[in-house]
Amino acid sequence: MVKTLYVGNLPYATTEEELKELFGEYGEVSSTKIITDRETGRSRGFGFVEMDSDAAQKAIESLNGTSFGGRNLKVNEARERKPRNRF
């Protein structure tokens, strides 16, 4: 089963390839996505990683709170996005 992980407090210069390499140490990564600002195209400092659930749990335990590019990562299981009210 594939799990989606939230990865927060990323350095703004982090690439999806660097994220894949970092999480790849714990298992096969299905996909990575760094969220960018719609207007500027710059990173918003967080992203998502999809990987096998066993590997995801190892990655959470190993990487949450560790320093990456001078910032302490926040890694946990992603929650479902709540629908927005559009007026």
mmCIF file with all atom_site columns, C-alpha atoms in Angstrom:
data_model
loop_
_atom_site.group_PDB
_atom_site.id
_atom_site.type_symbol
_atom_site.label_atom_id
_atom_site.label_alt_id
_atom_site.label_comp_id
_atom_site.label_asym_id
_atom_site.label_entity_id
_atom_site.label_seq_id
_atom_site.pdbx_PDB_ins_code
_atom_site.Cartn_x
_atom_site.Cartn_y
_atom_site.Cartn_z
_atom_site.occupancy
_atom_site.B_iso_or_equiv
_atom_site.pdbx_formal_charge
_atom_site.auth_seq_id
_atom_site.auth_comp_id
_atom_site.auth_asym_id
_atom_site.auth_atom_id
_atom_site.pdbx_PDB_model_num
ATOM 1  C CA . MET A 1 1  ? 0.000   0.000  0.000  1.00 0.00 ? 1  MET A CA 1
ATOM 2  C CA . VAL A 1 2  ? 1.264   3.474  -0.876 1.00 0.00 ? 2  VAL A CA 1
ATOM 3  C CA . LYS A 1 3  ? 1.298   6.254  1.713  1.00 0.00 ? 3  LYS A CA 1
ATOM 4  C CA . THR A 1 4  ? 1.609   9.972  1.130  1.00 0.00 ? 4  THR A CA 1
ATOM 5  C CA . LEU A 1 5  ? 3.908   11.845 3.473  1.00 0.00 ? 5  LEU A CA 1
ATOM 6  C CA . TYR A 1 6  ? 3.865   15.563 4.225  1.00 0.00 ? 6  TYR A CA 1
ATOM 7  C CA . VAL A 1 7  ? 7.346   17.079 4.355  1.00 0.00 ? 7  VAL A CA 1
ATOM 8  C CA . GLY A 1 8  ? 7.455   20.542 5.894  1.00 0.00 ? 8  GLY A CA 1
ATOM 9  C CA . ASN A 1 9  ? 10.092  23.173 6.633  1.00 0.00 ? 9  ASN A CA 1
ATOM 10 C CA . LEU A 1 10 ? 12.035  22.375 3.467  1.00 0.00 ? 10 LEU A CA 1
ATOM 11 C CA . PRO A 1 11 ? 14.775  24.749 2.347  1.00 0.00 ? 11 PRO A CA 1
ATOM 12 C CA . TYR A 1 12 ? 13.302  26.841 -0.488 1.00 0.00 ? 12 TYR A CA 1
ATOM 13 C CA . ALA A 1 13 ? 16.008  25.689 -2.924 1.00 0.00 ? 13 ALA A CA 1
ATOM 14 C CA . THR A 1 14 ? 15.201  21.956 -2.490 1.00 0.00 ? 14 THR A CA 1
ATOM 15 C CA . THR A 1 15 ? 14.426  20.112 -5.733 1.00 0.00 ? 15 THR A CA 1
ATOM 16 C CA . GLU A 1 16 ? 12.076  17.170 -6.197 1.00 0.00 ? 16 GLU A CA 1
ATOM 17 C CA . GLU A 1 17 ? 15.113  15.074 -7.165 1.00 0.00 ? 17 GLU A CA 1
ATOM 18 C CA . GLU A 1 18 ? 16.841  15.891 -3.842 1.00 0.00 ? 18 GLU A CA 1
ATOM 19 C CA . LEU A 1 19 ? 13.668  14.951 -1.977 1.00 0.00 ? 19 LEU A CA 1
ATOM 20 C CA . LYS A 1 20 ? 13.464  11.654 -3.873 1.00 0.00 ? 20 LYS A CA 1
ATOM 21 C CA . GLU A 1 21 ? 17.113  10.922 -3.072 1.00 0.00 ? 21 GLU A CA 1
ATOM 22 C CA . LEU A 1 22 ? 16.644  11.714 0.641  1.00 0.00 ? 22 LEU A CA 1
ATOM 23 C CA . PHE A 1 23 ? 13.568  9.490  1.048  1.00 0.00 ? 23 PHE A CA 1
ATOM 24 C CA . GLY A 1 24 ? 14.953  6.832  -1.311 1.00 0.00 ? 24 GLY A CA 1
ATOM 25 C CA . GLU A 1 25 ? 17.322  5.752  1.471  1.00 0.00 ? 25 GLU A CA 1
ATOM 26 C CA . TYR A 1 26 ? 14.292  4.244  3.246  1.00 0.00 ? 26 TYR A CA 1
ATOM 27 C CA . GLY A 1 27 ? 12.561  2.563  0.302  1.00 0.00 ? 27 GLY A CA 1
ATOM 28 C CA . GLU A 1 28 ? 11.255  3.068  -3.203 1.00 0.00 ? 28 GLU A CA 1
ATOM 29 C CA . VAL A 1 29 ? 9.716   6.495  -3.796 1.00 0.00 ? 29 VAL A CA 1
ATOM 30 C CA . SER A 1 30 ? 6.683   6.514  -6.124 1.00 0.00 ? 30 SER A CA 1
ATOM 31 C CA . SER A 1 31 ? 6.536   10.284 -6.531 1.00 0.00 ? 31 SER A CA 1
ATOM 32 C CA . THR A 1 32 ? 7.603   13.614 -5.069 1.00 0.00 ? 32 THR A CA 1
ATOM 33 C CA . LYS A 1 33 ? 5.945   17.011 -5.325 1.00 0.00 ? 33 LYS A CA 1
ATOM 34 C CA . ILE A 1 34 ? 7.211   20.325 -3.990 1.00 0.00 ? 34 ILE A CA 1
ATOM 35 C CA . ILE A 1 35 ? 4.416   22.863 -3.672 1.00 0.00 ? 35 ILE A CA 1
ATOM 36 C CA . THR A 1 36 ? 5.055   26.186 -5.371 1.00 0.00 ? 36 THR A CA 1
ATOM 37 C CA . ASP A 1 37 ? 3.418   29.604 -5.190 1.00 0.00 ? 37 ASP A CA 1
ATOM 38 C CA . ARG A 1 38 ? 1.015   30.142 -8.112 1.00 0.00 ? 38 ARG A CA 1
ATOM 39 C CA . GLU A 1 39 ? 2.111   33.707 -8.752 1.00 0.00 ? 39 GLU A CA 1
ATOM 40 C CA . THR A 1 40 ? 5.882   33.545 -8.260 1.00 0.00 ? 40 THR A CA 1
ATOM 41 C CA . GLY A 1 41 ? 6.592   29.880 -9.011 1.00 0.00 ? 41 GLY A CA 1
ATOM 42 C CA . ARG A 1 42 ? 8.873   29.734 -5.947 1.00 0.00 ? 42 ARG A CA 1
ATOM 43 C CA . SER A 1 43 ? 8.791   26.887 -3.445 1.00 0.00 ? 43 SER A CA 1
ATOM 44 C CA . ARG A 1 44 ? 6.456   27.329 -0.482 1.00 0.00 ? 44 ARG A CA 1
ATOM 45 C CA . GLY A 1 45 ? 8.765   25.236 1.729  1.00 0.00 ? 45 GLY A CA 1
ATOM 46 C CA . PHE A 1 46 ? 6.784   22.009 1.835  1.00 0.00 ? 46 PHE A CA 1
ATOM 47 C CA . GLY A 1 47 ? 5.973   19.032 -0.321 1.00 0.00 ? 47 GLY A CA 1
ATOM 48 C CA . PHE A 1 48 ? 4.708   15.474 -0.503 1.00 0.00 ? 48 PHE A CA 1
ATOM 49 C CA . VAL A 1 49 ? 6.364   12.096 -1.004 1.00 0.00 ? 49 VAL A CA 1
ATOM 50 C CA . GLU A 1 50 ? 4.556   8.877  -1.960 1.00 0.00 ? 50 GLU A CA 1
ATOM 51 C CA . MET A 1 51 ? 6.151   5.582  -0.961 1.00 0.00 ? 51 MET A CA 1
ATOM 52 C CA . ASP A 1 52 ? 5.381   2.084  0.344  1.00 0.00 ? 52 ASP A CA 1
ATOM 53 C CA . SER A 1 53 ? 3.753   2.185  3.799  1.00 0.00 ? 53 SER A CA 1
ATOM 54 C CA . ASP A 1 54 ? 6.527   0.224  5.601  1.00 0.00 ? 54 ASP A CA 1
ATOM 55 C CA . ALA A 1 55 ? 9.209   2.433  4.082  1.00 0.00 ? 55 ALA A CA 1
ATOM 56 C CA . ALA A 1 56 ? 7.101   5.515  4.837  1.00 0.00 ? 56 ALA A CA 1
ATOM 57 C CA . GLN A 1 57 ? 6.947   4.638  8.523  1.00 0.00 ? 57 GLN A CA 1
ATOM 58 C CA . LYS A 1 58 ? 10.753  4.184  8.636  1.00 0.00 ? 58 LYS A CA 1
ATOM 59 C CA . ALA A 1 59 ? 11.222  7.525  6.874  1.00 0.00 ? 59 ALA A CA 1
ATOM 60 C CA . ILE A 1 60 ? 8.911   9.321  9.326  1.00 0.00 ? 60 ILE A CA 1
ATOM 61 C CA . GLU A 1 61 ? 10.738  7.875  12.333 1.00 0.00 ? 61 GLU A CA 1
ATOM 62 C CA . SER A 1 62 ? 14.177  8.613  10.878 1.00 0.00 ? 62 SER A CA 1
ATOM 63 C CA . LEU A 1 63 ? 13.704  12.010 9.219  1.00 0.00 ? 63 LEU A CA 1
ATOM 64 C CA . ASN A 1 64 ? 11.185  13.899 11.381 1.00 0.00 ? 64 ASN A CA 1
ATOM 65 C CA . GLY A 1 65 ? 13.103  16.608 13.232 1.00 0.00 ? 65 GLY A CA 1
ATOM 66 C CA . THR A 1 66 ? 16.404  16.014 11.436 1.00 0.00 ? 66 THR A CA 1
ATOM 67 C CA . SER A 1 67 ? 18.372  18.825 9.828  1.00 0.00 ? 67 SER A CA 1
ATOM 68 C CA . PHE A 1 68 ? 18.288  19.096 6.028  1.00 0.00 ? 68 PHE A CA 1
ATOM 69 C CA . GLY A 1 69 ? 19.864  22.099 4.344  1.00 0.00 ? 69 GLY A CA 1
ATOM 70 C CA . GLY A 1 70 ? 20.043  23.881 7.690  1.00 0.00 ? 70 GLY A CA 1
ATOM 71 C CA . ARG A 1 71 ? 16.351  23.420 8.539  1.00 0.00 ? 71 ARG A CA 1
ATOM 72 C CA . ASN A 1 72 ? 14.660  20.842 10.785 1.00 0.00 ? 72 ASN A CA 1
ATOM 73 C CA . LEU A 1 73 ? 12.248  18.771 8.703  1.00 0.00 ? 73 LEU A CA 1
ATOM 74 C CA . LYS A 1 74 ? 8.687   18.021 9.751  1.00 0.00 ? 74 LYS A CA 1
ATOM 75 C CA . VAL A 1 75 ? 7.661   14.643 8.347  1.00 0.00 ? 75 VAL A CA 1
ATOM 76 C CA . ASN A 1 76 ? 4.333   12.929 8.975  1.00 0.00 ? 76 ASN A CA 1
ATOM 77 C CA . GLU A 1 77 ? 1.536   11.130 7.188  1.00 0.00 ? 77 GLU A CA 1
ATOM 78 C CA . ALA A 1 78 ? -0.408  13.513 4.966  1.00 0.00 ? 78 ALA A CA 1
ATOM 79 C CA . ARG A 1 79 ? -4.030  14.172 5.832  1.00 0.00 ? 79 ARG A CA 1
ATOM 80 C CA . GLU A 1 80 ? -6.872  14.413 3.323  1.00 0.00 ? 80 GLU A CA 1
ATOM 81 C CA . ARG A 1 81 ? -7.312  17.926 2.017  1.00 0.00 ? 81 ARG A CA 1
ATOM 82 C CA . LYS A 1 82 ? -10.549 19.475 3.220  1.00 0.00 ? 82 LYS A CA 1
ATOM 83 C CA . PRO A 1 83 ? -12.753 20.903 0.492  1.00 0.00 ? 83 PRO A CA 1
ATOM 84 C CA . ARG A 1 84 ? -12.703 24.692 0.372  1.00 0.00 ? 84 ARG A CA 1
ATOM 85 C CA . ASN A 1 85 ? -15.827 26.814 0.393  1.00 0.00 ? 85 ASN A CA 1
ATOM 86 C CA . ARG A 1 86 ? -15.882 28.965 -2.703 1.00 0.00 ? 86 ARG A CA 1
ATOM 87 C CA . PHE A 1 87 ? -18.039 32.071 -2.573 1.00 0.00 ? 87 PHE A CA 1
#
